[in-house]
C-alpha cells in the first residue's frame, strides 16, 4: 500500500529543527519512514525530499533528479535514498541557479551552491557510500541537506530580488532574456 504523507509547509516548526541521525536502518520504524518518503516524493513533481518535510525529524533524504514540468532540464537518475548524509565542497566555486521546494509552493529563487561536492551516506543496505556529485544533482543534495539542518533554500538567497513567483519564473525562463 502506498504511504503518501502530508508535506510540511514553511512555518511548520519541524522544518526548523535539526534532524536526528538514524541508528538502526533495519528497524520497522526506519523502513516505514523510507517507504513514506519514496511514496510521497513519487506523488509529486519534486526531484528530492527530506524526512523533516513529512514531519519526521530524522536524517534521511532522497535525491531523484528527473526531467519534469517543475525542472525540465533535470538529468534522469535512479532515485537514491541517503541515510545520515554529509558532504564537503571540492572547491570554493559556487554557481547560482533556480530552486523550488515542495514545502514552499509557488516560489522559485536563485541560490548559490557548490558546483562539485564529495558526499558520504549510508544506503538502504547499510553500506557506507562515498561519491562525487556535480551541477544540478549536487544542488539537489545541498538543498535536501539543508532540510536536515533545519534550514530552507530561501535562507541562502543573497538578494530578495532573486525570489520569483512560480508564474513569473516560468515566463522568465521561456523568454530570451540572458540569464545571470
Ligand atoms: Ni525543499
Coordinates of C-alpha atoms and ligand atoms in Angstrom, one line a residue:
X1 CA 0.0 0.0 0.0
X2 CA 1.3 3.4 -0.8
X3 CA 2.1 5.7 2.1
X4 CA 1.7 9.3 1.0
X5 CA 2.2 11.8 3.8
X6 CA 1.3 15.4 4.0
X7 CA 4.2 17.8 3.2
X8 CA 5.1 20.2 6.0
X9 CA 4.8 23.8 4.8
X10 CA 7.1 26.7 5.6
X11 CA 6.3 28.0 9.0
X12 CA 5.9 24.5 10.4
X13 CA 8.5 24.4 13.3
X14 CA 9.7 20.9 12.3
X15 CA 11.3 22.4 9.2
X16 CA 13.5 24.4 11.5
X17 CA 14.6 21.5 13.7
X18 CA 18.0 19.8 13.2
X19 CA 17.2 16.1 12.3
X20 CA 18.5 13.2 14.4
X21 CA 20.8 10.5 12.9
X22 CA 19.4 7.1 12.1
X23 CA 21.0 4.4 14.3
X24 CA 19.0 1.4 13.1
X25 CA 18.3 1.2 9.4
X26 CA 16.7 -2.2 9.5
X27 CA 14.2 -1.2 12.2
X28 CA 10.5 -1.2 11.2
X29 CA 10.4 2.5 12.1
X30 CA 13.2 3.4 9.7
X31 CA 11.8 1.2 6.9
X32 CA 8.4 2.9 7.3
X33 CA 10.0 6.4 7.0
X34 CA 11.9 5.4 3.9
X35 CA 8.8 3.9 2.2
X36 CA 6.8 7.0 3.2
X37 CA 9.4 9.3 1.7
X38 CA 9.6 7.3 -1.5
X39 CA 5.8 7.2 -1.9
X40 CA 5.3 10.8 -1.0
X41 CA 8.1 12.0 -3.4
X42 CA 6.7 9.8 -6.2
X43 CA 3.3 11.5 -5.8
X44 CA 4.9 14.9 -6.6
X45 CA 6.8 16.6 -9.4
X46 CA 9.7 17.1 -7.0
X47 CA 13.4 15.9 -7.5
X48 CA 14.2 15.4 -3.9
X49 CA 12.7 15.2 -0.4
X50 CA 13.9 15.1 3.2
X51 CA 12.3 13.4 6.2
X52 CA 11.5 16.6 8.0
X53 CA 9.3 17.5 5.1
X54 CA 7.0 14.7 6.1
X55 CA 7.3 15.8 9.8
X56 CA 9.9 13.1 10.7
X57 CA 13.0 14.7 12.2
X58 CA 15.4 12.1 11.0
X59 CA 18.5 12.3 8.7
X60 CA 17.1 10.6 5.5
X61 CA 16.9 12.2 2.1
X62 CA 16.0 11.0 -1.4
X63 CA 17.7 12.5 -4.5
X64 CA 15.7 11.8 -7.6
X65 CA 16.7 14.1 -10.4
X66 CA 14.4 13.7 -13.5
X67 CA 13.0 16.0 -16.1
X68 CA 9.6 17.3 -15.0
X69 CA 7.3 20.3 -15.6
X70 CA 8.9 21.8 -12.4
X71 CA 12.5 21.1 -13.7
X72 CA 12.5 20.5 -17.4
X73 CA 16.4 20.5 -17.7
X74 CA 17.0 18.0 -14.8
X75 CA 19.1 14.9 -15.7
X76 CA 17.5 11.5 -15.2
X77 CA 18.8 9.3 -12.4
X78 CA 17.6 6.4 -10.3
X79 CA 16.1 7.8 -7.1
X80 CA 18.7 7.3 -4.3
X81 CA 17.9 7.0 -0.6
X82 CA 20.7 8.6 1.5
X83 CA 20.8 8.0 5.3
X84 CA 22.9 10.2 7.6
X85 CA 24.4 12.1 4.7
X86 CA 27.3 14.6 4.8
X87 CA 29.3 16.4 2.3
X88 CA 32.3 18.7 1.7
X89 CA 33.0 21.1 -1.1
X90 CA 35.7 20.0 -3.6
X91 CA 36.4 23.6 -4.5
X92 CA 35.1 27.1 -3.3
X93 CA 33.4 27.6 -6.7
X94 CA 29.7 28.2 -6.4
X95 CA 27.0 28.9 -9.0
X96 CA 23.6 30.5 -8.8
X97 CA 20.6 28.6 -10.2
X98 CA 16.9 28.2 -9.7
X99 CA 15.4 26.2 -6.8
X100 CA 12.0 25.5 -5.5
X101 CA 10.7 23.4 -2.6
X102 CA 7.7 21.2 -2.0
X103 CA 7.4 22.9 1.4
X104 CA 7.3 26.4 -0.2
X105 CA 4.8 26.1 -3.1
X106 CA 4.5 28.8 -5.8
X107 CA 8.0 30.3 -5.3
X108 CA 11.3 29.9 -7.1
X109 CA 14.6 31.6 -6.3
X110 CA 18.2 31.8 -7.4
X111 CA 20.5 30.1 -4.8
X112 CA 24.3 29.9 -4.9
X113 CA 25.6 26.3 -4.3
X114 CA 28.9 24.5 -4.6
X115 CA 29.4 23.0 -8.1
X116 CA 31.4 20.0 -7.0
X117 CA 31.0 18.1 -3.8
X118 CA 32.1 14.9 -2.2
X119 CA 29.2 13.2 -0.3
X120 CA 29.1 10.4 2.2
X121 CA 26.0 8.5 3.2
X122 CA 24.7 5.1 4.2
X123 CA 22.5 3.3 1.7
X124 CA 19.4 1.2 2.4
X125 CA 21.6 -1.9 2.6
X126 CA 23.6 -0.3 5.4
X127 CA 26.7 0.2 3.2
X128 CA 28.7 3.5 3.6
X129 CA 28.9 5.2 0.2
X130 CA 31.3 7.9 -0.9
X131 CA 30.8 9.6 -4.2
X132 CA 31.2 12.9 -6.1
X133 CA 28.3 15.0 -7.3
X134 CA 28.3 18.0 -9.7
X135 CA 25.9 20.5 -11.1
X136 CA 22.2 20.1 -10.7
X137 CA 22.4 16.8 -8.7
X138 CA 24.9 18.4 -6.3
X139 CA 22.5 21.3 -6.0
X140 CA 19.6 18.9 -5.1
X141 CA 21.8 17.3 -2.5
X142 CA 22.8 20.6 -0.8
X143 CA 19.1 21.6 -0.8
X144 CA 18.0 18.4 0.9
X145 CA 20.9 18.5 3.3
X146 CA 19.8 22.0 4.4
X147 CA 16.4 20.5 5.4
X148 CA 18.3 18.1 7.8
X149 CA 19.9 21.1 9.5
X150 CA 16.6 23.0 9.9
X151 CA 17.3 25.3 7.0
X152 CA 15.3 26.0 3.8
X153 CA 16.7 27.2 0.5
X154 CA 15.4 30.8 0.9
X155 CA 17.9 31.1 3.8
X156 CA 20.7 31.0 1.2
X157 CA 19.2 33.6 -1.2
X158 CA 21.7 36.5 -1.4
X159 CA 19.3 39.2 -2.7
X160 CA 15.5 39.3 -2.2
X161 CA 15.2 40.3 -5.9
X162 CA 16.3 36.7 -6.7
X163 CA 12.9 35.5 -5.4
X164 CA 10.2 35.0 -8.0
X165 CA 6.7 33.7 -8.0
X166 CA 6.5 30.5 -10.0
X167 CA 4.3 32.0 -12.7
X168 CA 6.9 34.8 -13.3
X169 CA 9.7 32.2 -13.2
X170 CA 8.1 30.2 -16.0
X171 CA 7.7 33.4 -18.0
X172 CA 11.3 34.3 -17.3
X173 CA 12.9 31.0 -18.4
X174 CA 10.7 31.0 -21.5
X175 CA 11.9 34.4 -22.5
X176 CA 15.1 35.3 -24.4
X177 CA 16.5 37.4 -21.6
X178 CA 20.1 36.5 -21.0
X179 CA 20.2 34.6 -17.7
X180 CA 22.6 35.5 -15.0
Ligands
LIG1 NI1 12.9 21.5 -0.1

